[in-house]
Amino acid sequence: MKLHEKLQHLSLESVEDLMRLYYSGDKATNEIIGLFNINISPSRLYTLFPPEELDDRLCPHCDSKMIVNRPSKTNYPKNNNTPFCSTCGHKENYSCKCDKCISDRELKLKRLKEEKERKDLEKRKLIELVYCNVSHKPINIDSLEFEDKVYLGSLLRFALSEDMSNILPLESMEGSLAPGEIKYDIIRYLYSKNIITVHPMSSLSAFKEGEDFPNTFYINLVNYHLNIKYDVDKSCTINEILNSKMLKEEIQINLAYNMWKQIALQECLEYLDYQMKKVGFSFNPGEKTNVVFNDLLDNFSVSQIYGIIYKSITNATRYYQENKITKKQAANSVITRCQGFGERAFIEQWQISKYSRLKDLPQSCLSEFLFNKVLKIGSKGFDEIPSIEIIECEVCRPCD
Ligand SMILES: [Zn+2]
Ligand SMILES: [Zn+2]
C-alpha cells in the first residue's frame, strides 16, 4: 500500500509507531508531528494514515480485501468510516456509486419495471373480461325516464370526452357535477339502471386492489361507457340528451320540484360548510341541520338562505370573540340562529336580501342543466323559493 506523500520519509515500522503513539494519547499531537517531522496541522494528522485492512471482509464484487480509513483520536476506538474496496472502489453502503453497484441497481429496477408491466397487463385482461361492454344490452333512448334524462344530461355535459367515446372520471374534472352527495347519487342511479357501465379503458388505480380485483371500483375514478343505443347517428343521439330536447309532457313536475329542493338543500349545506370553515368553526351537519334548512326552503330562496347563514355565523363569531361562549358552542349555535332568524323574518315579513353565488362555490352542472335547459327557469332556481307553481308556469306556458 502506498504511503501518503507527507509520510514517505518514514519507514512502515515508523508509521506503525506513529499511529500507536497518536491513538495511545500519551503525547500531544503537535509534539508527535514534531517528533516525526510531518508537515500537517494536528487536527488533520490522522487523515494521512494508511487505511486499515479488514481481514474478515472481502469485496462482494471482486473478492479484494475491504479497507477503511482511520478515525480521528476523538472517535477512537470507534470507527464510523465506511469500508471500501481498494481495487474496484465499492463502498459498503446502499448508495454506493461503483460501476457494478450502479449496473446492479439498474438491472433490479428494470426487472421490477418488467414485473409491474406483466402484472398490469394481467390486470388489464381481467378488467376487459369483467367489464367488456358487449355483455350490457344498450338502452333505447326512448325508454329513458325524466330523472334518467336529467341526470344523464348533466353528467354528459360535465364529463363526456371530446371524442364522445366515454365519460371521464369525475375526479379528473374541474367544477362540480352536483352539490354535496348528489354527485355520487347521480352516478349510482345511472349505474344501477345500466345507463352507464364501467368502461374497460379505466385506469388500473380506479379499481380496488386485492383478491376481488377488479370487481370493486371507485365511482369517482373510473371512466364510464354510455350504454345507449344509437339508432341513426351517435352524435345526434348524444346531442338530444345534451340539449334536453324534452317534450313538455315528459317533464314530471313533482319529480322536478323534488330535484330542485334537493339541489337547494345541498347548495345551502355547501355554503354553510364553506363559511363555517372560513371562520374556523368545525361542524358536522346532522339530521337536525337538514330539517332546519328544508324548513327554511319552504319560505326562502337559496340566495336568501345564504344571507341568513352569513348573518348567523357573523353573530356567533361576535359572541365568541366577546368571550361570551366557547368556540364549540358558537359553532353549534349557528343552526339554531339560522332557524330563529328564519322564523322571525317570516312572521315579521322582513325583506331578506339576496346573496350571490361565491366564486369558490360555482353553480354545479346539474343545477345549470335542470334550471336552464330542462325547466327553463334560469336564475329563479337560486333566487326564488322552490315551488311547483314556478315550474308549472314555465313548463305550461303556451309556445311562443
Ligand atoms: Zn471490489
Ligand atoms: Zn459498489
Short mmCIF file of C-alpha atoms and ligand atoms in Angstrom, two decimals:
data_model
loop_
_atom_site.label_atom_id
_atom_site.label_comp_id
_atom_site.label_asym_id
_atom_site.label_seq_id
_atom_site.Cartn_x
_atom_site.Cartn_y
_atom_site.Cartn_z
CA MET A 1 0.00 0.00 0.00
CA LYS A 2 1.35 3.40 -0.96
CA LEU A 3 2.05 5.79 1.89
CA HIS A 4 0.79 9.37 1.80
CA GLU A 5 3.43 11.69 0.32
CA LYS A 6 3.76 13.53 3.62
CA LEU A 7 4.72 10.26 5.31
CA GLN A 8 7.05 8.96 2.64
CA HIS A 9 10.17 9.90 4.58
CA LEU A 10 9.12 7.31 7.21
CA SER A 11 9.51 3.53 7.17
CA LEU A 12 6.46 1.30 7.56
CA GLU A 13 7.52 0.48 11.13
CA SER A 14 7.82 4.18 11.98
CA VAL A 15 4.36 4.78 10.63
CA GLU A 16 3.09 1.94 12.87
CA ASP A 17 4.83 3.59 15.85
CA LEU A 18 3.39 6.97 14.87
CA MET A 19 -0.17 5.62 14.82
CA ARG A 20 0.25 3.74 18.10
CA LEU A 21 1.55 6.86 19.78
CA TYR A 22 -1.22 9.01 18.32
CA TYR A 23 -4.06 6.74 19.44
CA SER A 24 -2.47 5.98 22.84
CA GLY A 25 -2.89 9.65 23.79
CA ASP A 26 0.43 9.54 25.65
CA LYS A 27 1.76 12.56 23.76
CA ALA A 28 0.08 15.72 22.42
CA THR A 29 -0.45 15.58 18.64
CA ASN A 30 1.64 18.67 17.89
CA GLU A 31 4.52 17.05 19.78
CA ILE A 32 4.14 13.88 17.69
CA ILE A 33 4.17 15.93 14.49
CA GLY A 34 7.47 17.50 15.54
CA LEU A 35 8.92 14.17 16.61
CA PHE A 36 8.21 12.54 13.23
CA ASN A 37 8.84 15.68 11.22
CA ILE A 38 5.48 15.80 9.46
CA ASN A 39 4.09 18.92 7.80
CA ILE A 40 0.38 18.90 8.75
CA SER A 41 -1.95 20.61 11.22
CA PRO A 42 -2.52 18.43 14.32
CA SER A 43 -6.25 18.03 13.68
CA ARG A 44 -5.59 16.58 10.21
CA LEU A 45 -2.79 14.16 11.10
CA TYR A 46 -4.99 11.04 11.16
CA THR A 47 -6.07 11.66 7.54
CA LEU A 48 -2.53 10.81 6.38
CA PHE A 49 -2.58 7.34 7.95
CA PRO A 50 -2.81 4.36 5.59
CA PRO A 51 -6.28 2.77 5.79
CA GLU A 52 -6.82 -0.30 7.91
CA GLU A 53 -7.23 -3.62 6.11
CA LEU A 54 -10.25 -5.59 7.23
CA ASP A 55 -9.12 -9.21 7.24
CA ASP A 56 -12.58 -10.65 7.72
CA ARG A 57 -14.30 -8.72 4.93
CA LEU A 58 -13.97 -9.23 1.17
CA CYS A 59 -15.43 -7.10 -1.57
CA PRO A 60 -18.61 -8.82 -2.86
CA HIS A 61 -17.75 -7.74 -6.40
CA CYS A 62 -14.07 -8.58 -6.81
CA ASP A 63 -13.04 -10.52 -3.68
CA SER A 64 -10.35 -7.98 -2.74
CA LYS A 65 -9.87 -7.11 0.90
CA MET A 66 -12.02 -4.26 2.12
CA ILE A 67 -10.28 -1.32 3.78
CA VAL A 68 -11.38 1.52 5.99
CA ASN A 69 -9.93 4.98 6.67
CA ARG A 70 -8.61 5.56 10.19
CA PRO A 71 -10.72 7.54 12.66
CA SER A 72 -9.62 10.70 14.48
CA LYS A 73 -8.37 10.31 18.02
CA THR A 74 -11.62 11.66 19.46
CA ASN A 75 -13.63 8.96 17.68
CA TYR A 76 -11.17 6.17 18.51
CA PRO A 77 -11.56 3.24 19.19
CA LYS A 78 -14.84 3.52 17.31
CA ASN A 79 -14.56 3.91 13.57
CA ASN A 80 -17.60 5.25 11.76
CA ASN A 81 -15.93 5.42 8.36
CA THR A 82 -17.43 3.34 5.57
CA PRO A 83 -15.30 0.36 4.48
CA PHE A 84 -14.47 0.31 0.77
CA CYS A 85 -12.67 -1.81 -1.79
CA SER A 86 -9.25 -0.53 -2.85
CA THR A 87 -9.48 -2.39 -6.15
CA CYS A 88 -12.94 -1.58 -7.58
CA GLY A 89 -14.00 1.30 -5.34
CA HIS A 90 -17.09 -0.46 -3.95
CA LYS A 91 -18.35 1.03 -0.70
CA GLU A 92 -20.35 -0.73 1.97
CA ASN A 93 -23.45 1.39 1.75
CA TYR A 94 -26.74 1.36 -0.14
CA SER A 95 -25.95 4.31 -2.33
CA CYS A 96 -22.55 3.01 -3.50
CA LYS A 97 -21.67 4.55 -6.84
CA CYS A 98 -19.20 1.93 -8.07
CA ASP A 99 -19.82 0.67 -11.61
CA LYS A 100 -21.04 -2.74 -10.50
CA CYS A 101 -23.47 -1.35 -7.94
CA ILE A 102 -24.87 1.15 -10.46
CA SER A 103 -25.45 -1.54 -13.07
CA ASP A 104 -26.89 -3.92 -10.43
CA ARG A 105 -29.37 -1.27 -9.37
CA GLU A 106 -30.33 -0.53 -12.96
CA LEU A 107 -30.89 -4.21 -13.60
CA LYS A 108 -33.02 -4.57 -10.49
CA LEU A 109 -35.08 -1.53 -11.49
CA LYS A 110 -35.55 -2.93 -14.98
CA ARG A 111 -36.72 -6.28 -13.57
CA LEU A 112 -39.16 -4.54 -11.22
CA LYS A 113 -40.48 -2.49 -14.10
CA GLU A 114 -40.93 -5.58 -16.25
CA GLU A 115 -42.63 -7.36 -13.37
CA LYS A 116 -45.01 -4.44 -12.90
CA GLU A 117 -45.75 -4.30 -16.63
CA ARG A 118 -46.53 -8.01 -16.61
CA LYS A 119 -48.87 -7.63 -13.62
CA ASP A 120 -50.53 -4.56 -15.15
CA LEU A 121 -51.16 -6.48 -18.34
CA GLU A 122 -52.79 -9.27 -16.36
CA LYS A 123 -54.96 -6.71 -14.55
CA ARG A 124 -55.91 -5.13 -17.86
CA LYS A 125 -57.07 -8.51 -19.14
CA LEU A 126 -59.15 -9.11 -16.01
CA ILE A 127 -60.78 -5.71 -16.40
CA GLU A 128 -61.56 -6.46 -20.05
CA LEU A 129 -63.09 -9.74 -19.00
CA VAL A 130 -65.32 -8.29 -16.29
CA TYR A 131 -66.29 -5.01 -17.92
CA CYS A 132 -66.43 -5.89 -21.58
CA ASN A 133 -69.39 -3.85 -22.72
CA VAL A 134 -70.74 -6.48 -25.06
CA SER A 135 -72.46 -8.04 -22.05
CA HIS A 136 -74.65 -4.98 -21.47
CA LYS A 137 -77.67 -4.62 -23.65
CA PRO A 138 -77.77 -0.99 -24.85
CA ILE A 139 -80.74 1.02 -23.71
CA ASN A 140 -83.04 2.74 -26.15
CA ILE A 141 -83.16 6.49 -25.65
CA ASP A 142 -86.95 6.45 -25.92
CA SER A 143 -87.19 4.29 -22.83
CA LEU A 144 -85.36 6.84 -20.66
CA GLU A 145 -87.47 8.44 -17.96
CA PHE A 146 -87.46 12.05 -16.81
CA GLU A 147 -84.92 11.57 -14.00
CA ASP A 148 -82.70 9.45 -16.25
CA LYS A 149 -82.57 12.22 -18.80
CA VAL A 150 -81.85 14.99 -16.30
CA TYR A 151 -79.07 13.06 -14.59
CA LEU A 152 -77.57 11.74 -17.79
CA GLY A 153 -77.74 15.14 -19.48
CA SER A 154 -75.91 16.73 -16.56
CA LEU A 155 -73.30 14.00 -16.45
CA LEU A 156 -72.62 14.18 -20.19
CA ARG A 157 -72.34 17.95 -20.10
CA PHE A 158 -69.95 17.60 -17.20
CA ALA A 159 -67.66 14.80 -18.28
CA LEU A 160 -68.26 13.47 -21.81
CA SER A 161 -64.90 13.04 -23.54
CA GLU A 162 -64.13 15.23 -26.54
CA ASP A 163 -64.47 12.32 -28.96
CA MET A 164 -67.70 11.21 -27.21
CA SER A 165 -66.22 7.75 -26.66
CA ASN A 166 -66.56 7.69 -22.88
CA ILE A 167 -67.40 9.62 -19.72
CA LEU A 168 -64.28 10.83 -17.97
CA PRO A 169 -63.66 10.16 -14.25
CA LEU A 170 -65.43 12.71 -12.01
CA GLU A 171 -62.21 13.20 -10.09
CA SER A 172 -60.40 14.42 -13.20
CA MET A 173 -62.92 17.15 -13.98
CA GLU A 174 -62.92 20.76 -12.88
CA GLY A 175 -66.04 22.24 -11.37
CA SER A 176 -68.87 20.29 -9.84
CA LEU A 177 -71.33 17.80 -11.30
CA ALA A 178 -73.79 18.37 -8.49
CA PRO A 179 -73.65 19.81 -4.97
CA GLY A 180 -72.84 17.61 -1.98
CA GLU A 181 -73.61 13.91 -2.09
CA ILE A 182 -75.91 14.26 -5.11
CA LYS A 183 -72.97 13.81 -7.48
CA TYR A 184 -72.45 10.26 -6.22
CA ASP A 185 -76.18 9.59 -6.14
CA ILE A 186 -76.34 10.50 -9.83
CA ILE A 187 -73.62 8.01 -10.70
CA ARG A 188 -75.15 5.26 -8.54
CA TYR A 189 -78.56 5.92 -10.02
CA LEU A 190 -77.44 5.77 -13.66
CA TYR A 191 -75.21 2.78 -12.96
CA SER A 192 -77.97 0.83 -11.23
CA LYS A 193 -80.19 1.39 -14.25
CA ASN A 194 -77.42 0.20 -16.59
CA ILE A 195 -77.48 3.51 -18.44
CA ILE A 196 -73.78 3.88 -17.76
CA THR A 197 -71.37 0.99 -17.29
CA VAL A 198 -67.74 0.88 -16.25
CA HIS A 199 -65.53 1.44 -19.26
CA PRO A 200 -62.72 -1.14 -19.58
CA MET A 201 -60.32 1.67 -20.50
CA SER A 202 -60.48 2.95 -16.89
CA SER A 203 -57.12 3.35 -15.20
CA LEU A 204 -55.93 0.41 -13.08
CA SER A 205 -55.92 2.56 -9.97
CA ALA A 206 -59.67 3.06 -10.34
CA PHE A 207 -60.17 -0.50 -9.07
CA LYS A 208 -59.58 -1.74 -5.55
CA GLU A 209 -56.52 -3.97 -5.19
CA GLY A 210 -56.95 -7.41 -3.69
CA GLU A 211 -58.32 -10.87 -4.40
CA ASP A 212 -61.57 -9.43 -5.64
CA PHE A 213 -59.85 -7.35 -8.36
CA PRO A 214 -61.39 -5.74 -10.39
CA ASN A 215 -64.88 -6.20 -9.02
CA THR A 216 -64.75 -3.24 -6.65
CA PHE A 217 -64.21 0.13 -8.28
CA TYR A 218 -64.12 3.75 -7.14
CA ILE A 219 -67.09 5.54 -8.65
CA ASN A 220 -65.26 8.85 -8.98
CA LEU A 221 -62.16 7.32 -10.60
CA VAL A 222 -63.46 5.03 -13.36
CA ASN A 223 -64.37 6.04 -16.88
CA TYR A 224 -67.91 5.14 -17.90
CA HIS A 225 -69.35 3.76 -21.07
CA LEU A 226 -72.57 5.34 -22.24
CA ASN A 227 -74.82 2.33 -22.70
CA ILE A 228 -77.29 3.89 -25.08
CA LYS A 229 -78.45 2.51 -28.39
CA TYR A 230 -77.71 4.78 -31.32
CA ASP A 231 -80.32 4.37 -33.99
CA VAL A 232 -79.09 6.64 -36.71
CA ASP A 233 -76.20 8.78 -35.63
CA LYS A 234 -74.31 8.74 -32.36
CA SER A 235 -73.70 12.49 -32.15
CA CYS A 236 -77.35 13.12 -32.96
CA THR A 237 -78.49 10.98 -30.05
CA ILE A 238 -75.95 12.50 -27.67
CA ASN A 239 -76.94 15.98 -28.76
CA GLU A 240 -80.52 15.16 -27.97
CA ILE A 241 -79.55 14.25 -24.41
CA LEU A 242 -77.16 17.19 -24.01
CA ASN A 243 -79.74 19.70 -25.10
CA SER A 244 -82.61 18.14 -23.23
CA LYS A 245 -84.99 18.09 -26.14
CA MET A 246 -87.79 17.08 -23.83
CA LEU A 247 -91.42 17.48 -24.66
CA LYS A 248 -93.48 19.38 -22.10
CA GLU A 249 -95.45 16.23 -21.34
CA GLU A 250 -92.22 14.48 -20.44
CA ILE A 251 -91.39 16.86 -17.63
CA GLN A 252 -92.59 15.37 -14.38
CA ILE A 253 -93.35 18.40 -12.31
CA ASN A 254 -93.32 16.72 -8.90
CA LEU A 255 -90.01 14.99 -9.57
CA ALA A 256 -88.56 18.24 -10.90
CA TYR A 257 -89.68 20.04 -7.76
CA ASN A 258 -88.05 17.38 -5.56
CA MET A 259 -84.82 17.72 -7.50
CA TRP A 260 -84.95 21.49 -7.08
CA LYS A 261 -85.37 21.13 -3.33
CA GLN A 262 -82.57 18.59 -3.10
CA ILE A 263 -80.21 20.80 -5.06
CA ALA A 264 -81.22 23.83 -2.98
CA LEU A 265 -80.64 21.97 0.29
CA GLN A 266 -77.19 20.79 -0.78
CA GLU A 267 -76.26 24.27 -2.02
CA CYS A 268 -77.20 25.67 1.40
CA LEU A 269 -75.15 22.99 3.16
CA GLU A 270 -72.15 23.65 0.92
CA TYR A 271 -72.38 27.36 1.64
CA LEU A 272 -72.73 26.68 5.38
CA ASP A 273 -69.70 24.41 5.35
CA TYR A 274 -67.68 26.96 3.37
CA GLN A 275 -68.48 29.89 5.68
CA MET A 276 -68.01 27.84 8.86
CA LYS A 277 -64.56 26.77 7.72
CA LYS A 278 -63.73 30.34 6.86
CA VAL A 279 -64.17 31.47 10.46
CA GLY A 280 -62.50 28.31 11.78
CA PHE A 281 -65.63 26.68 13.21
CA SER A 282 -65.66 22.89 12.99
CA PHE A 283 -69.09 21.47 12.50
CA ASN A 284 -70.64 18.20 11.35
CA PRO A 285 -74.10 18.74 9.92
CA GLY A 286 -76.56 16.06 11.00
CA GLU A 287 -80.25 15.33 10.58
CA LYS A 288 -81.26 18.46 12.50
CA THR A 289 -79.38 20.68 10.08
CA ASN A 290 -81.19 19.06 7.14
CA VAL A 291 -84.57 19.59 8.80
CA VAL A 292 -83.84 23.24 9.61
CA PHE A 293 -82.73 24.05 6.07
CA ASN A 294 -85.55 22.12 4.46
CA ASP A 295 -87.95 24.21 6.56
CA LEU A 296 -86.17 27.42 5.59
CA LEU A 297 -86.54 26.43 1.94
CA ASP A 298 -90.33 26.47 2.37
CA ASN A 299 -90.14 30.23 2.87
CA PHE A 300 -86.86 31.43 1.40
CA SER A 301 -84.77 31.08 -1.73
CA VAL A 302 -81.24 29.70 -1.62
CA SER A 303 -79.85 33.20 -2.20
CA GLN A 304 -81.77 34.46 0.87
CA ILE A 305 -80.67 31.50 2.97
CA TYR A 306 -77.06 32.33 2.02
CA GLY A 307 -77.73 35.69 3.72
CA ILE A 308 -79.29 34.03 6.77
CA ILE A 309 -76.30 31.72 7.13
CA TYR A 310 -73.87 34.59 6.68
CA LYS A 311 -75.53 36.75 9.34
CA SER A 312 -75.92 33.83 11.78
CA ILE A 313 -72.24 32.96 11.52
CA THR A 314 -71.26 36.62 11.93
CA ASN A 315 -73.35 36.85 15.12
CA ALA A 316 -71.97 33.60 16.51
CA THR A 317 -68.44 34.79 15.79
CA ARG A 318 -69.09 38.05 17.62
CA TYR A 319 -70.37 36.25 20.73
CA TYR A 320 -67.33 34.04 20.66
CA GLN A 321 -64.96 36.98 20.25
CA GLU A 322 -66.61 38.76 23.17
CA ASN A 323 -65.85 35.63 25.23
CA LYS A 324 -69.50 35.01 25.98
CA ILE A 325 -69.38 31.46 24.59
CA THR A 326 -66.76 28.88 23.61
CA LYS A 327 -65.83 28.22 20.01
CA LYS A 328 -67.66 24.89 20.08
CA GLN A 329 -70.80 26.49 21.47
CA ALA A 330 -70.56 29.23 18.86
CA ALA A 331 -70.28 26.67 16.05
CA ASN A 332 -73.20 24.67 17.41
CA SER A 333 -75.34 27.78 17.81
CA VAL A 334 -75.19 28.63 14.11
CA ILE A 335 -78.01 26.26 13.09
CA THR A 336 -80.29 27.44 15.91
CA ARG A 337 -79.54 31.02 14.90
CA CYS A 338 -80.43 30.28 11.27
CA GLN A 339 -83.68 28.68 12.40
CA GLY A 340 -84.61 31.57 14.73
CA PHE A 341 -83.65 34.17 12.18
CA GLY A 342 -85.80 32.48 9.51
CA GLU A 343 -88.81 32.18 11.80
CA ARG A 344 -88.69 35.81 12.91
CA ALA A 345 -88.10 37.03 9.38
CA PHE A 346 -91.10 35.06 8.16
CA ILE A 347 -93.51 36.19 10.91
CA GLU A 348 -92.42 39.80 10.79
CA GLN A 349 -92.27 39.79 6.99
CA TRP A 350 -88.71 41.08 6.83
CA GLN A 351 -87.18 41.80 3.48
CA ILE A 352 -84.30 39.35 3.33
CA SER A 353 -81.64 40.40 0.88
CA LYS A 354 -80.44 38.01 -1.79
CA TYR A 355 -76.80 36.99 -1.77
CA SER A 356 -74.90 35.94 -4.87
CA ARG A 357 -73.10 32.72 -5.54
CA LEU A 358 -69.47 32.66 -4.47
CA LYS A 359 -66.59 32.27 -6.90
CA ASP A 360 -65.39 29.35 -4.80
CA LEU A 361 -68.80 27.64 -4.99
CA PRO A 362 -69.80 27.89 -8.64
CA GLN A 363 -73.13 26.58 -9.86
CA SER A 364 -73.00 22.84 -10.48
CA CYS A 365 -73.72 21.20 -13.80
CA LEU A 366 -76.91 19.55 -12.52
CA SER A 367 -78.23 22.86 -11.24
CA GLU A 368 -77.46 24.60 -14.54
CA PHE A 369 -78.90 21.80 -16.64
CA LEU A 370 -82.12 21.43 -14.66
CA PHE A 371 -82.84 25.15 -14.27
CA ASN A 372 -81.63 26.44 -17.64
CA LYS A 373 -82.11 23.59 -20.08
CA VAL A 374 -84.87 21.41 -18.69
CA LEU A 375 -87.19 23.67 -16.68
CA LYS A 376 -86.00 26.92 -18.29
CA ILE A 377 -86.47 28.84 -15.04
CA GLY A 378 -82.86 30.11 -15.09
CA SER A 379 -81.76 32.06 -12.03
CA LYS A 380 -85.13 31.54 -10.35
CA GLY A 381 -83.69 28.21 -9.24
CA PHE A 382 -81.41 30.22 -6.97
CA ASP A 383 -83.36 33.41 -6.36
CA GLU A 384 -86.86 32.05 -5.76
CA ILE A 385 -88.39 29.75 -3.17
CA PRO A 386 -88.54 26.27 -4.71
CA SER A 387 -92.11 25.88 -5.84
CA ILE A 388 -94.26 23.76 -8.08
CA GLU A 389 -96.06 26.88 -9.36
CA ILE A 390 -92.91 28.37 -10.85
CA ILE A 391 -92.17 25.11 -12.66
CA GLU A 392 -95.74 24.78 -13.89
CA CYS A 393 -95.76 28.35 -15.01
CA GLU A 394 -92.72 27.87 -17.23
CA VAL A 395 -93.48 24.38 -18.43
CA CYS A 396 -97.12 25.03 -19.24
CA ARG A 397 -96.57 28.38 -20.93
CA PRO A 398 -98.01 28.14 -24.43
CA CYS A 399 -95.43 28.03 -27.14
CA ASP A 400 -94.45 31.45 -28.44
ZN ZN B 1 -14.04 -4.67 -5.25
ZN ZN B 2 -20.40 -0.81 -5.07
#
